[in-house]
Coordinates of C-alpha atoms in Angstrom, one line a residue:
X155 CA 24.4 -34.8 -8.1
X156 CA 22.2 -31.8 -7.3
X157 CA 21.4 -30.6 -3.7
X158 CA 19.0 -28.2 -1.8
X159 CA 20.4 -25.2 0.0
X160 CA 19.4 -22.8 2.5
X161 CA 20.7 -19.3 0.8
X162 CA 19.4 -16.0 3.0
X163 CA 15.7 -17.3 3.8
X164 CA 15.4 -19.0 0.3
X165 CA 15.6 -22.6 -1.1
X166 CA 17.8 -23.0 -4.2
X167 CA 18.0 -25.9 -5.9
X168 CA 21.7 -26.3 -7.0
X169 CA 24.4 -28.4 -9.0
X170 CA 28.2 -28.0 -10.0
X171 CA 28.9 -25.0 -12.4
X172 CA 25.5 -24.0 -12.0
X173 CA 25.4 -19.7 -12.1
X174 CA 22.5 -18.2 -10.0
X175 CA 20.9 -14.7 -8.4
X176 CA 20.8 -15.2 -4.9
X177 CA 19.4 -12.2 -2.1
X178 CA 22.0 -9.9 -1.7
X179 CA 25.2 -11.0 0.6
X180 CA 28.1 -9.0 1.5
X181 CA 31.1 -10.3 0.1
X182 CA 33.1 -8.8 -2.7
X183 CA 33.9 -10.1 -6.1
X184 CA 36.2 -13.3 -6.4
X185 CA 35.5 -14.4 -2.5
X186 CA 34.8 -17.9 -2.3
X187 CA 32.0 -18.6 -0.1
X188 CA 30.3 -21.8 2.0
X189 CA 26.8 -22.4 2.5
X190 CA 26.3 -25.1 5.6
X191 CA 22.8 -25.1 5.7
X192 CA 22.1 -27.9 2.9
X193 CA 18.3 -29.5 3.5
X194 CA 19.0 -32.2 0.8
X195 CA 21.5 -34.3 -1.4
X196 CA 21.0 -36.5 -3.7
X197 CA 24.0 -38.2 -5.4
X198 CA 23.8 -41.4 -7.7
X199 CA 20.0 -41.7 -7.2
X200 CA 20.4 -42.0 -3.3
X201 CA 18.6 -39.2 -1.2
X202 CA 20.2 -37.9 1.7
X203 CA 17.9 -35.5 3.7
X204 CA 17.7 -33.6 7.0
X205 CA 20.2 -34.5 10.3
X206 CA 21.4 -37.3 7.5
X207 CA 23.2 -34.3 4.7
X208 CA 27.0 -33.7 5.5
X209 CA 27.8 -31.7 2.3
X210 CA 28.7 -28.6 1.9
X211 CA 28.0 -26.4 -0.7
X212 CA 31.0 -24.1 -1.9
X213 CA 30.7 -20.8 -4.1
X214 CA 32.1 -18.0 -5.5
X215 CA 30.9 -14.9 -6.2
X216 CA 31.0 -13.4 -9.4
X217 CA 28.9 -10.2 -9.3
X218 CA 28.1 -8.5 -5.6
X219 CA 25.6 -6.1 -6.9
X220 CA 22.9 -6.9 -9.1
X221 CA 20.1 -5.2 -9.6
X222 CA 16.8 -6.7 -10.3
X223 CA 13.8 -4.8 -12.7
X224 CA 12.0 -2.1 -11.3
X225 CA 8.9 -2.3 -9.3
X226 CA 6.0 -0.2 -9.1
X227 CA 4.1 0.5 -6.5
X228 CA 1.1 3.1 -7.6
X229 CA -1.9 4.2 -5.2
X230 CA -5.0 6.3 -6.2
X231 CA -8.3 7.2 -4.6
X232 CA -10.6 8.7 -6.9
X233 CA -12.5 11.9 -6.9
X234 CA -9.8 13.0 -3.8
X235 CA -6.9 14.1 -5.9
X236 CA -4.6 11.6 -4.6
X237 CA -1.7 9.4 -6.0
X238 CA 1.0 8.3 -5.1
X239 CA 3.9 6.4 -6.8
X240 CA 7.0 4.8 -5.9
X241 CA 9.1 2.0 -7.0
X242 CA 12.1 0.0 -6.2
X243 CA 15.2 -2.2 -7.1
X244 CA 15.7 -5.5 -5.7
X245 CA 19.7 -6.2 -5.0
X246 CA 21.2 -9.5 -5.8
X247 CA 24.3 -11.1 -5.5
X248 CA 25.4 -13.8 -8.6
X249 CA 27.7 -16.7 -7.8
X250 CA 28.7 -19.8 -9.4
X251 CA 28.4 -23.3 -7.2
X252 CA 32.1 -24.3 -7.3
X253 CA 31.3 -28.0 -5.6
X254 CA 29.6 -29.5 -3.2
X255 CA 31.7 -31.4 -1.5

């Protein structure tokens, strides 16, 4: 049984014990978590999709701050003595799909 869920703007593909990065979501380590906004289900070879999905998908989080690799961003025009260079971390959150139920 996998399903397709609607996690902060992104689609995730998901199944039971299934560990994954999502965006960054504020909650704390440990909290269980519920995620209503599931697009598609498919159990025992039978799809269920849109108005017709009444699971929900239920998580916990194991990690509430994860940083991603860093990310350059480097500008230069030539001849004009100008660069510039900055860079960032992406955030994540890791959980752990308890069930989807």
């Amino acid at each position: 049984m996998f399903a397709v869920v609607k996690i902060a703007g992104q689609q995730f593909r998901v199944q039971e014990g299934d560990t994954l990065f999502v965006p960054h979501l504020s909650a704390n380590n440990g909290d269980k978590i519920e995620f209503k906004d599931v697009l598609l289900v498919s159990a025992d070879g039978t799809l269920s999709v849109g108005t017709d999905v009444t699971k929900i998908v239920k998580a916990e989080v194991l990690n509430n701050l994860v940083q991603g690799d860093k990310v350059i961003a480097y500008k230069q025009k030539r001849r004009k003595g100008f660069r510039k260079k900055h860079g960032h971390r992406t955030q994540y959150t890791q959980i752990k799909i308890d069930a989807i139920a």
